[in-house]
Coordinates of N, CA and C in Angstrom, one line a residue:
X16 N 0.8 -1.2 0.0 CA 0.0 0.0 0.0 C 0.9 1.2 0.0
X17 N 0.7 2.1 -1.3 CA 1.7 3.2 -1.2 C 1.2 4.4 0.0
X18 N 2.0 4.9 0.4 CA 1.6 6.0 1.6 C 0.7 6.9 1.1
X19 N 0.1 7.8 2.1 CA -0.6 8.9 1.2 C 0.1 9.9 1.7
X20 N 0.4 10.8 1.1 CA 1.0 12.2 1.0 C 0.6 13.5 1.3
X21 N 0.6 14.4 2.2 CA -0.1 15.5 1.9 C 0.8 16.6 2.3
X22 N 0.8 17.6 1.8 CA 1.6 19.1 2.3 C 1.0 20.0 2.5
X23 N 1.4 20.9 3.6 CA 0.6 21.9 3.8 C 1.7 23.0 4.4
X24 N 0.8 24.7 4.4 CA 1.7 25.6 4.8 C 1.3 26.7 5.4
X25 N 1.9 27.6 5.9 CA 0.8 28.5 6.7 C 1.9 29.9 7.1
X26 N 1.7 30.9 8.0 CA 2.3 32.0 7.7 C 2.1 32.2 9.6
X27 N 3.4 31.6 10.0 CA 3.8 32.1 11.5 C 4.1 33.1 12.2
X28 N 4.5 33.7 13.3 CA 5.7 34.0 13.7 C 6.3 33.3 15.1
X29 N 7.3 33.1 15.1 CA 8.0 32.6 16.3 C 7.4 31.8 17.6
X30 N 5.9 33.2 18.3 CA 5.8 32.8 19.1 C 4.0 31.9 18.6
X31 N 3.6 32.3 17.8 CA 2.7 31.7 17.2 C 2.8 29.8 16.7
X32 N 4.5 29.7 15.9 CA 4.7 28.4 15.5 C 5.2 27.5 17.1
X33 N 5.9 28.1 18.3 CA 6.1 27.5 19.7 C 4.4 26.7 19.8
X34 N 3.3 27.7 19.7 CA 2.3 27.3 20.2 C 2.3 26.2 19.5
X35 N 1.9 26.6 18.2 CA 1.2 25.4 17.5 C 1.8 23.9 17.9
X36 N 3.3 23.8 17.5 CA 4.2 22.6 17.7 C 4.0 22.3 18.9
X37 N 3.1 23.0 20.4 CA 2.9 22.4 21.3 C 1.8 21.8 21.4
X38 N 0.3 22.6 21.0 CA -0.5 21.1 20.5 C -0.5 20.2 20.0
X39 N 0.2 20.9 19.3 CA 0.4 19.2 17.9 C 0.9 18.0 18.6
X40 N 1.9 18.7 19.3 CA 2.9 17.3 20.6 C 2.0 17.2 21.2
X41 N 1.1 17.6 21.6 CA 0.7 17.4 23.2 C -0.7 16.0 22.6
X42 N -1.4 16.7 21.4 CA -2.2 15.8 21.1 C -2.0 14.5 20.4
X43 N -0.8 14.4 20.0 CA -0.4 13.2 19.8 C 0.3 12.5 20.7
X44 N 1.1 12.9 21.5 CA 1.5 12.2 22.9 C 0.4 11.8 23.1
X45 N -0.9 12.4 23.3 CA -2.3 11.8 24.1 C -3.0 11.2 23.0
X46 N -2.5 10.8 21.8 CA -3.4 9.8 20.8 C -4.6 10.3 20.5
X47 N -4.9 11.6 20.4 CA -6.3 12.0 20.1 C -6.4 12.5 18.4
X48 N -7.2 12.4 18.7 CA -7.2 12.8 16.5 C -7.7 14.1 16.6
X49 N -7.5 14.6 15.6 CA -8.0 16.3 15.6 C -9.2 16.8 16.0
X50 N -10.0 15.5 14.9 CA -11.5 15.8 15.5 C -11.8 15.6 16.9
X51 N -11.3 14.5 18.0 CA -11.3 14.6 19.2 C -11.3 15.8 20.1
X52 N -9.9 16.6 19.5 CA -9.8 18.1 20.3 C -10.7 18.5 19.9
X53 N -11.4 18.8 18.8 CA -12.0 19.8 18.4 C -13.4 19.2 19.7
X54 N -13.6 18.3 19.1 CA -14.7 17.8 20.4 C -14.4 18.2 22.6
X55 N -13.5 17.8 22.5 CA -13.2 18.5 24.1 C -13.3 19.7 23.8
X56 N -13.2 20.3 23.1 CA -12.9 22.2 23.0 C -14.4 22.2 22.9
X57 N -15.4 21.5 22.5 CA -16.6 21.9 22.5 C -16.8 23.0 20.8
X58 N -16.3 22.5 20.0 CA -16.6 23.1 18.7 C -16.7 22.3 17.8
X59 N -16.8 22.8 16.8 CA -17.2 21.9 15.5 C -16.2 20.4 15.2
X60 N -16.0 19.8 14.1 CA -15.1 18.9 13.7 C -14.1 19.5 13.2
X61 N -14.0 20.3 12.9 CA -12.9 20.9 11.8 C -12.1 21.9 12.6
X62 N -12.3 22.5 14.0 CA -11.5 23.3 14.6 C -10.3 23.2 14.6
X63 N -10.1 22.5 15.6 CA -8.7 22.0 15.7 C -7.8 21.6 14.4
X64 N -8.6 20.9 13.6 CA -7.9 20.6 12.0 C -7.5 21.3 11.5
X65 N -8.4 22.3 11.0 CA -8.2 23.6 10.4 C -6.9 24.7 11.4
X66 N -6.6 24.4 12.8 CA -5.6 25.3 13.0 C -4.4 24.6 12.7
X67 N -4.6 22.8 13.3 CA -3.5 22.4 13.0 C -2.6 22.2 11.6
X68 N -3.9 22.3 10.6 CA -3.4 22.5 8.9 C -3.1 23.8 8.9
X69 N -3.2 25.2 9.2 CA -2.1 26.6 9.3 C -3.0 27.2 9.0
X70 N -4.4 26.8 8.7 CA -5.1 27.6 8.0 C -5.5 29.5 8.4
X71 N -5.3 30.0 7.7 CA -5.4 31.5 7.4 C -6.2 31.9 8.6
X72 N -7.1 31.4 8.1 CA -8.7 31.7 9.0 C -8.9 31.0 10.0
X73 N -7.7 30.5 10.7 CA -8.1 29.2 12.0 C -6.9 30.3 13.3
X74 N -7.7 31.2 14.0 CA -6.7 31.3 15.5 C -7.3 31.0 16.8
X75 N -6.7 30.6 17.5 CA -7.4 30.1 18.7 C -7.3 31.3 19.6
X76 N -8.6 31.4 20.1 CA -8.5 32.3 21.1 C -8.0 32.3 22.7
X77 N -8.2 33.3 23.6 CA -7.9 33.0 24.9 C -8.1 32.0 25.9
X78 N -9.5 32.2 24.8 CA -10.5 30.9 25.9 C -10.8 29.7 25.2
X79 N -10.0 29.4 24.2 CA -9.5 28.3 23.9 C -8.4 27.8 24.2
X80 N -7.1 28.4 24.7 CA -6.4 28.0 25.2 C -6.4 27.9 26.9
X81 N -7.3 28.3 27.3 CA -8.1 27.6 28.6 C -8.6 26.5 28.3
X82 N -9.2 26.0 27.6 CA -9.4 25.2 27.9 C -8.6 24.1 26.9
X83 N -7.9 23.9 26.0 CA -6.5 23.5 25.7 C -5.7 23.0 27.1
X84 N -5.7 24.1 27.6 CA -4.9 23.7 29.3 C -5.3 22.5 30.4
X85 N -6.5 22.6 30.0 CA -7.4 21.9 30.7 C -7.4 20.2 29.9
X86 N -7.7 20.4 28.5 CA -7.6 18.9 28.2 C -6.0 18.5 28.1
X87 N -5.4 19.1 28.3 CA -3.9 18.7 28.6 C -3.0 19.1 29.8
X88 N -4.3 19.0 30.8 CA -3.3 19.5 32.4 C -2.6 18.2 32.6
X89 N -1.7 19.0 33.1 CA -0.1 18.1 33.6 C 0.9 17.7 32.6
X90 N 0.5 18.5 31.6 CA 1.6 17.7 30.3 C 2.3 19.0 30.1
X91 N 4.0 18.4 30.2 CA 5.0 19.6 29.9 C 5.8 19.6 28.8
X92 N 5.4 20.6 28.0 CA 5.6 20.7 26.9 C 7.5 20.5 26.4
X93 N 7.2 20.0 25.1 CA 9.3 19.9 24.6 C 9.3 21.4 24.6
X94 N 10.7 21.3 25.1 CA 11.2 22.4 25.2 C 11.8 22.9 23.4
X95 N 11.4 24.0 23.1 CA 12.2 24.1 21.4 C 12.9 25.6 21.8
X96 N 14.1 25.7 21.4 CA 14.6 26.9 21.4 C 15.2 27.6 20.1
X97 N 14.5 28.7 19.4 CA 15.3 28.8 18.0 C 15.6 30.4 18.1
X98 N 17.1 30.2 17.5 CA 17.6 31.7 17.2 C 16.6 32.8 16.7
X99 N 17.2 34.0 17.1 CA 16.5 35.1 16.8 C 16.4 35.1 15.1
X100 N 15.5 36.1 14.7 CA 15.2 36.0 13.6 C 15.6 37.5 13.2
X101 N 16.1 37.8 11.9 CA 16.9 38.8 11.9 C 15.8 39.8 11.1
X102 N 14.5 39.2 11.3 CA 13.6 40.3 11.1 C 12.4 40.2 11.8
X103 N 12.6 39.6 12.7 CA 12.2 40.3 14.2 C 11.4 39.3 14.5
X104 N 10.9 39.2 16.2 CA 10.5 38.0 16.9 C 9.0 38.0 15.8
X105 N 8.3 39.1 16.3 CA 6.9 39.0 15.6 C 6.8 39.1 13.9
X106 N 7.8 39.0 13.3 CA 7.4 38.6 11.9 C 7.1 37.4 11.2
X107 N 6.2 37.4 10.4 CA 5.2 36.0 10.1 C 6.2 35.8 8.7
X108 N 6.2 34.2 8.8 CA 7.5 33.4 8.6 C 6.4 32.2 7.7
X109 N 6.7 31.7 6.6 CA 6.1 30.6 5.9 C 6.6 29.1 6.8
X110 N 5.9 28.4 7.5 CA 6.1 27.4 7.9 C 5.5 26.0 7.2
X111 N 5.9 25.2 6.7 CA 5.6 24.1 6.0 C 5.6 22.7 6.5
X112 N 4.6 21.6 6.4 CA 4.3 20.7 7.0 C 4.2 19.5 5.8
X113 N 5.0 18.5 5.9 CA 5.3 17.1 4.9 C 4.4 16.1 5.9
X114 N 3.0 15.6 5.5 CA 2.5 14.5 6.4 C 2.7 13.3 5.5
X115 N 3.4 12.0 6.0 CA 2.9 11.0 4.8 C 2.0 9.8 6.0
X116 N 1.2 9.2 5.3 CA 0.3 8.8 6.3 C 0.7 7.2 5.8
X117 N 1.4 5.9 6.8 CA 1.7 4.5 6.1 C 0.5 3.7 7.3
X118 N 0.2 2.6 7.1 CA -0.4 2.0 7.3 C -0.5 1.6 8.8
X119 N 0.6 2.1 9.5 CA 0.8 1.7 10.9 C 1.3 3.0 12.0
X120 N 2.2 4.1 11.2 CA 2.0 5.7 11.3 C 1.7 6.4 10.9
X121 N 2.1 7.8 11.0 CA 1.8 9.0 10.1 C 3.4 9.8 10.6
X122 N 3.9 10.2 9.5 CA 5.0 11.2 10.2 C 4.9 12.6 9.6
X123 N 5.1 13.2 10.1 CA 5.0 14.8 10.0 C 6.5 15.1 9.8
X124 N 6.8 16.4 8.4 CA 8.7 17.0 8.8 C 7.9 18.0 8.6
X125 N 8.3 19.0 9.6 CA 8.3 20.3 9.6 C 9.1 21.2 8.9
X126 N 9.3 22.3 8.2 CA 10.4 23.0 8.0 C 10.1 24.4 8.0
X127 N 10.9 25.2 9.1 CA 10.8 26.2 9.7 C 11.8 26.8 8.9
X128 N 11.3 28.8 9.1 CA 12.9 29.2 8.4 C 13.9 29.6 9.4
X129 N 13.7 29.2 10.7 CA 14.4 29.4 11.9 C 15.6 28.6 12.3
X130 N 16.3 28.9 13.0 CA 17.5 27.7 13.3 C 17.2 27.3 14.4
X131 N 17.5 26.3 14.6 CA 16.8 25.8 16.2 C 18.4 25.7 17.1
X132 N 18.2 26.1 18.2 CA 19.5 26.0 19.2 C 19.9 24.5 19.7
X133 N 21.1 24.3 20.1 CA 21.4 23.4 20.5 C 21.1 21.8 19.9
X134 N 21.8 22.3 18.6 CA 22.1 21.2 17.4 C 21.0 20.4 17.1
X135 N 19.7 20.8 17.4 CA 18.6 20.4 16.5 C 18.7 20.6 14.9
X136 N 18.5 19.5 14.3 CA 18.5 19.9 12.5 C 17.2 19.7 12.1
X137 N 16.2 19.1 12.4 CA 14.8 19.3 12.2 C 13.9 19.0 12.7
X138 N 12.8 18.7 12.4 CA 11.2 18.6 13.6 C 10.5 17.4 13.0
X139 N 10.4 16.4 13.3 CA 9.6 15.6 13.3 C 8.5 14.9 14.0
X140 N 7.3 14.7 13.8 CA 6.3 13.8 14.7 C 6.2 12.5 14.1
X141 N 6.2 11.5 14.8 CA 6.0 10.2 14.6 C 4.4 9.6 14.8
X142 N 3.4 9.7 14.6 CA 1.9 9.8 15.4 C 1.9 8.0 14.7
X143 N 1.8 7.3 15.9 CA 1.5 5.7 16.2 C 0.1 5.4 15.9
X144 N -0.5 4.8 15.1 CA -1.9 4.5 14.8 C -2.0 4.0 15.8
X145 N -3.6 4.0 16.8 CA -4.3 3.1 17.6 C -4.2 2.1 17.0
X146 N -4.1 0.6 17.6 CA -4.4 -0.7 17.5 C -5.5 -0.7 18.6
X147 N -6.7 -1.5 17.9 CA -8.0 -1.2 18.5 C -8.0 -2.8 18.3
X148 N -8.5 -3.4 19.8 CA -9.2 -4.7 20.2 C -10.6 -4.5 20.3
X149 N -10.9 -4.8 19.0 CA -12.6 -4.9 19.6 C -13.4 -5.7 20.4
X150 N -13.6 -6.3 21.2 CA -13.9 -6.7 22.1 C -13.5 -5.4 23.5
X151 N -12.8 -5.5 23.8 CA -12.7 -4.1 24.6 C -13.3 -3.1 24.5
X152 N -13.6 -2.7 22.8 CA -13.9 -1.0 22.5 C -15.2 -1.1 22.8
X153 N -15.8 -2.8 22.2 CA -17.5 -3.0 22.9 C -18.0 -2.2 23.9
X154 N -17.1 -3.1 24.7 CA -17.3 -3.4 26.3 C -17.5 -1.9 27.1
X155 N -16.1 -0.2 26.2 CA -16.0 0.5 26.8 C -17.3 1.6 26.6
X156 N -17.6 1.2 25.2 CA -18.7 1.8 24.5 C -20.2 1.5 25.4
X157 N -20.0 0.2 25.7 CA -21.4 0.1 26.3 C -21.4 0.4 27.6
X158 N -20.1 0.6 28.6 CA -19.8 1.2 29.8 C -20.5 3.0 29.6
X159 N -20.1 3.4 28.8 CA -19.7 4.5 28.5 C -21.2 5.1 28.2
X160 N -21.8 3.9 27.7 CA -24.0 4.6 27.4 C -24.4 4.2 28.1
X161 N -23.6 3.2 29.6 CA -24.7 3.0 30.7 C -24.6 4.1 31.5
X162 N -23.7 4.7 31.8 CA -22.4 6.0 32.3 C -23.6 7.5 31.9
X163 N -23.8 7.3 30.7 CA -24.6 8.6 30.5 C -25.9 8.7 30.6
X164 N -26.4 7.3 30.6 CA -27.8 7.0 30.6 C -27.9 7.7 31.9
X165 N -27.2 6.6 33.1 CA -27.0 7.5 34.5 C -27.8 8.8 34.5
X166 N -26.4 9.4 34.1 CA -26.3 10.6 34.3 C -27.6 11.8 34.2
X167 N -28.1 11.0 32.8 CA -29.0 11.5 32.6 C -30.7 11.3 33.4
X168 N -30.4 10.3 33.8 CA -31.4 9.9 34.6 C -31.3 11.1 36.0
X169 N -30.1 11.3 36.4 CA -29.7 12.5 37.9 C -30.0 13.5 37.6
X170 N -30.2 13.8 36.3 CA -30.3 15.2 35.8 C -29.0 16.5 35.7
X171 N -27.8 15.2 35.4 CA -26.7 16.0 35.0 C -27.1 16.9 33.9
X172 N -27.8 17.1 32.8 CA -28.2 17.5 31.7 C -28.8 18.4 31.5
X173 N -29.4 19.0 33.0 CA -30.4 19.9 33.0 C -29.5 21.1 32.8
X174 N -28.3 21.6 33.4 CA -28.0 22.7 32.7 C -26.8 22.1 31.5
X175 N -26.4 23.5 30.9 CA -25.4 23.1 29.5 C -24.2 22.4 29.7
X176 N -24.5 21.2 29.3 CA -22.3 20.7 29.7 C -21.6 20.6 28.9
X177 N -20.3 21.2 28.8 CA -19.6 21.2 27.7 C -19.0 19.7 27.4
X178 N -18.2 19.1 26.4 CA -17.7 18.3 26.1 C -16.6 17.7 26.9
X179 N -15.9 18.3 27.4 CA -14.5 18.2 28.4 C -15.0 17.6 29.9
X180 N -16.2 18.5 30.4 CA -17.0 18.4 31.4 C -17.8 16.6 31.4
X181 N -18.3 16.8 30.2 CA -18.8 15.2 30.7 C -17.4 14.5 30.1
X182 N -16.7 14.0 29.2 CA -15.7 13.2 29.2 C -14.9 13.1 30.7
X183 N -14.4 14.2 31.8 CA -14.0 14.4 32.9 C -14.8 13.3 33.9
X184 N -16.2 13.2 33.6 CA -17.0 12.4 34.2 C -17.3 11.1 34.1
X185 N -17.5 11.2 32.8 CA -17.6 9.5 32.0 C -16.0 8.9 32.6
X186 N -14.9 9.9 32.5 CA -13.5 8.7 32.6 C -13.6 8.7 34.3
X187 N -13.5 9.1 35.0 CA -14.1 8.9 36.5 C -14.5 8.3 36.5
X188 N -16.4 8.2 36.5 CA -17.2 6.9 36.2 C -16.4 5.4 35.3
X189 N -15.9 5.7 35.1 CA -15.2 4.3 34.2 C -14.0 4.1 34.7
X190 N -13.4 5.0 36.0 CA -12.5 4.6 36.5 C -11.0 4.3 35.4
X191 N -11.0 6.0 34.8 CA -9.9 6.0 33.9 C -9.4 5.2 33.4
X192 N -10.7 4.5 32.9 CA -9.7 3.5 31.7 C -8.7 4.1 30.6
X193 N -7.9 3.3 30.5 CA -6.9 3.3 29.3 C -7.3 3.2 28.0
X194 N -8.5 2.8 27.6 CA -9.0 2.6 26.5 C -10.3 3.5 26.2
X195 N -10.4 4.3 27.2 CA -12.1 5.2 27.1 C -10.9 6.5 25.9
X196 N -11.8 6.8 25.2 CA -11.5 7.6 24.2 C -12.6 9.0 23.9
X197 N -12.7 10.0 23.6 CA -12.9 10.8 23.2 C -14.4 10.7 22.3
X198 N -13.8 9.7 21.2 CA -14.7 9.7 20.5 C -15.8 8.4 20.8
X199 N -15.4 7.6 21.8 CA -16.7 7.1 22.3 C -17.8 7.8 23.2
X200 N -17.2 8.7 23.8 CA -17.9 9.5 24.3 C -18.9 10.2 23.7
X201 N -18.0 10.8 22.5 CA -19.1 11.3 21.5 C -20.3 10.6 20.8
X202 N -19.7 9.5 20.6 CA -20.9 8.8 20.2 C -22.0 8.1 20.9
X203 N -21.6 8.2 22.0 CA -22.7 7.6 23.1 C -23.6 9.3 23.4
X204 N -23.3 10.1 23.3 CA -23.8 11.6 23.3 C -24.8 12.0 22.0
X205 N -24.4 11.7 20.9 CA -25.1 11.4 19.5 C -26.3 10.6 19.8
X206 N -26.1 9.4 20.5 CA -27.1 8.9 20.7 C -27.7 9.2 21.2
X207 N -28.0 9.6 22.2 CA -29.1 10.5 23.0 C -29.8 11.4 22.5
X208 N -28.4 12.5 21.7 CA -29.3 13.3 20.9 C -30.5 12.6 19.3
X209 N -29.9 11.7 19.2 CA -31.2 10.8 18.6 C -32.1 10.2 18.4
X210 N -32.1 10.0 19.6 CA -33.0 9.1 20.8 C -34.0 10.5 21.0
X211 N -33.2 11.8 21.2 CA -34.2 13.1 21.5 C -34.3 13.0 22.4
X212 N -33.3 12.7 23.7 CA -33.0 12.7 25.0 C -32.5 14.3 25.2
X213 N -31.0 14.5 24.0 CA -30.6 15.4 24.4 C -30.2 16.5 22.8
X214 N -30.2 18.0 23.3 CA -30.1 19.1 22.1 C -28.4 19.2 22.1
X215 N -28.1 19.9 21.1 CA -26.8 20.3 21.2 C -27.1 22.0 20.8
X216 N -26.5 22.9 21.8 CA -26.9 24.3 21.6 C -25.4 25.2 21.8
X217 N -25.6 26.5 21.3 CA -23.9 27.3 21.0 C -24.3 28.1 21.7
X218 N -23.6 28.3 22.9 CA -23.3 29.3 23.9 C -22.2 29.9 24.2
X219 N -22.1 31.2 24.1 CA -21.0 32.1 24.3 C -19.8 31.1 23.5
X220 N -20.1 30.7 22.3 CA -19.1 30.4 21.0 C -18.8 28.6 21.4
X221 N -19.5 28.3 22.6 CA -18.7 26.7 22.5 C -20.7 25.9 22.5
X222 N -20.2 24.9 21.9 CA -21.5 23.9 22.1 C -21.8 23.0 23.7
X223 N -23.0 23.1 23.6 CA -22.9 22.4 25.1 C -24.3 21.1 24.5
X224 N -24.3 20.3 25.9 CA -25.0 18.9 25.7 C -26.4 19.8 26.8
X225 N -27.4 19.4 26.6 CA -28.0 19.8 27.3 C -29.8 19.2 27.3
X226 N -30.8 19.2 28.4 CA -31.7 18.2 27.8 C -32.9 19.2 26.8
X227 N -33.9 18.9 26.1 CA -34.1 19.5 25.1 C -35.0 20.6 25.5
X228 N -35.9 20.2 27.1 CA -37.4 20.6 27.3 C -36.6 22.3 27.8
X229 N -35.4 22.3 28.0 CA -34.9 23.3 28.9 C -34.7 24.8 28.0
X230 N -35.2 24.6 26.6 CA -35.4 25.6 25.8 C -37.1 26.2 25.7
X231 N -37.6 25.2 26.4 CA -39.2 26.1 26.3 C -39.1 27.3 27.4
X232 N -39.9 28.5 26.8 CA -39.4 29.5 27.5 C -40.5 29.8 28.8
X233 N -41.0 28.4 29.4 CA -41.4 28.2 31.3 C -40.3 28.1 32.0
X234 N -39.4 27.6 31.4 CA -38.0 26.7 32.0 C -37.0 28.3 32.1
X235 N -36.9 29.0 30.8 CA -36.2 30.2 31.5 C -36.9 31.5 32.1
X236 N -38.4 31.3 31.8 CA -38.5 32.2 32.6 C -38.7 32.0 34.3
X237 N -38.6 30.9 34.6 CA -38.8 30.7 36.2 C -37.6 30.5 36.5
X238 N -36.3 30.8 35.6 CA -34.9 30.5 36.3 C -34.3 29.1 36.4
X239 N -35.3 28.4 35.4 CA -35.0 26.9 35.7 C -33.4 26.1 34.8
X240 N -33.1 27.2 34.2 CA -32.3 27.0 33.2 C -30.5 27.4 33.6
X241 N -29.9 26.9 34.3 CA -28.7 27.0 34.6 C -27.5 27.2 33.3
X242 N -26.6 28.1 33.8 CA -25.6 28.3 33.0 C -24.4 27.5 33.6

């Protein structure tokens, strides 16, 4: 199977390209796929993708790197240190990204127009495909919709919860398994919303899970509707 290829490119500066190369590490140290972030961040599918591809129109805000912080507390980032730039820290710099994607990894070569200190010669990510036992993923998937059924039944739902918020809960409840993932979460959350258990609504720019009756306007005008 020949690899697949893709390149991409984008327009940095210094302390702009530090950030990026820190999600990118951080989310692949943590095995999550793009669309996963984008799901803990509580936004669309394409968020995270779209910034991590360079795109023009993709910057993350303050309060996305809150909560960035948050789906990656405790993780310390590689240190990268690169020479001054002889046209200045904040000048935006063409950064370029080589992905080839083979059947068992994906590698990423970066190429910066910076020099990096301390005899670094270039940047690469290694991203390890998941090896998925199914029989396990069953097992965490159906943990994971008894977990929310719960929840739902206590009336976790009644005000808005973000994505981060219930995965924090489901992996508790599941007693941090090693195999609970992101995207099972989401899909046991889909279901509900299909079932018409639960809405998905955009609040102050992030989506939240929430139950559906809590938009009739008895529920906000008697205050019944938590933020």
């Amino acid at each position: 199977m020949e690899p697949k290829i893709t390149s991409y490119a984008g327009m940095l500066d210094q302390s702009d390209f530090k950030q990026w190369y820190k999600y990118v590490d951080f989310r692949i140290a943590y095995q999550y796929t793009s669309e996963e972030v984008s799901f803990l961040m509580s936004k669309p599918p394409f968020y995270f993708s779209d910034y991590e591809v360079i795109s023009s129109a993709s910057r993350l805000t303050a309060d996305d790197l809150g909560v960035l912080s948050g789906i990656f507390s405790g993780s310390m980032p590689k240190q990268l240190e690169l020479n001054e730039d002889d046209f200045g820290l904040f000048e935006k710099r063409i950064v370029r990204v080589r992905r080839v994607e083979e059947p068992k990894q994906i590698c990423f070569a970066i190429t910066i127009p910076w020099t990096i200190k301390k005899g670094q010669k270039s940047i690469k990510f290694h991203e390890q495909k998941r090896r998925i036992n199914i029989a396990e993923m069953a097992e965490i998937r159906l943990r994971i919709q008894q977990t929310l059924d719960r929840l739902f039944k206590l009336g976790y739902f009644r005000c808005g919860r973000t994505a981060l918020d219930i995965y924090r809960t489901a992996e508790e409840r599941c007693r941090f398994s090693p195999i609970l993932r992101p995207l099972y979460v989401k899909e046991g959350l889909y279901r509900l919303i299909n079932a018409g258990s639960l809405t998905l609504k955009m609040k102050n720019d992030y989506l939240r899970f929430q139950e559906p009756h809590l938009d009739h306007p008895v529920f906000q005008e008697s205050g019944l509707l938590f933020t």
